[in-house]
């Protein structure tokens, strides 16, 4: 069975390659939200937009001391394999932004993306569930949205769990067996 992974990323610019993903957080969407991953990545480019980086509360000097991006992506791929032996499913609040960075980084550093070629947008899912394109799911978060990517992934996962348990979203979000 598929395993839903809520993702949030922070970047120092608008597109991958020219700019850098500086951090990301991931959580398996299941009750308890205890299976989590977070990484901070050293920039891959000399280019950066100060206003974009400021959203995360980080400085350029801090990011230059972060982990090697190739090692971080390999660590994430290994974590995903342990959490989702079949097929992890990528879901995020802003999948148009988050997906492009995760996808690019996986392909650039590992030559493959464990998520495959698809992603799901949490906001669109909610709009369909309530049958109103003007609605927003963000009131369903319990964890404050801080622009720390793990906090933001947790809040979004809480919202998705609420949609499942309280609003009748199907199919099940069951994640399969937990690693020993």
mmCIF file of C-alpha atoms in Angstrom, residues 9 11-21 44-45 47-49 52 96-97 100-101 104-105:
data_model
loop_
_atom_site.group_PDB
_atom_site.id
_atom_site.type_symbol
_atom_site.label_atom_id
_atom_site.label_comp_id
_atom_site.label_asym_id
_atom_site.label_seq_id
_atom_site.Cartn_x
_atom_site.Cartn_y
_atom_site.Cartn_z
ATOM 1 C CA UNK A 9 10.988 22.862 1.694
ATOM 2 C CA UNK A 11 14.867 27.701 -0.623
ATOM 3 C CA UNK A 12 17.001 30.756 -1.261
ATOM 4 C CA UNK A 13 15.431 31.501 -4.637
ATOM 5 C CA UNK A 14 12.571 30.673 -7.000
ATOM 6 C CA UNK A 15 13.914 27.698 -9.002
ATOM 7 C CA UNK A 16 16.228 24.733 -8.442
ATOM 8 C CA UNK A 17 19.604 24.638 -10.123
ATOM 9 C CA UNK A 18 20.068 28.378 -10.296
ATOM 10 C CA UNK A 19 19.171 28.642 -6.601
ATOM 11 C CA UNK A 20 19.345 26.256 -3.673
ATOM 12 C CA UNK A 21 17.025 24.254 -1.463
ATOM 13 C CA UNK A 44 24.716 24.565 -4.709
ATOM 14 C CA UNK A 45 24.928 27.978 -6.349
ATOM 15 C CA UNK A 47 23.121 32.922 -6.557
ATOM 16 C CA UNK A 48 20.577 33.624 -3.824
ATOM 17 C CA UNK A 49 17.776 36.065 -3.134
ATOM 18 C CA UNK A 52 13.706 34.401 -0.175
ATOM 19 C CA UNK A 96 4.329 23.258 -7.508
ATOM 20 C CA UNK A 97 7.194 24.771 -5.516
ATOM 21 C CA UNK A 100 10.301 21.020 -8.244
ATOM 22 C CA UNK A 101 13.131 21.254 -5.714
ATOM 23 C CA UNK A 104 15.470 18.251 -9.199
ATOM 24 C CA UNK A 105 17.698 17.444 -6.230
#
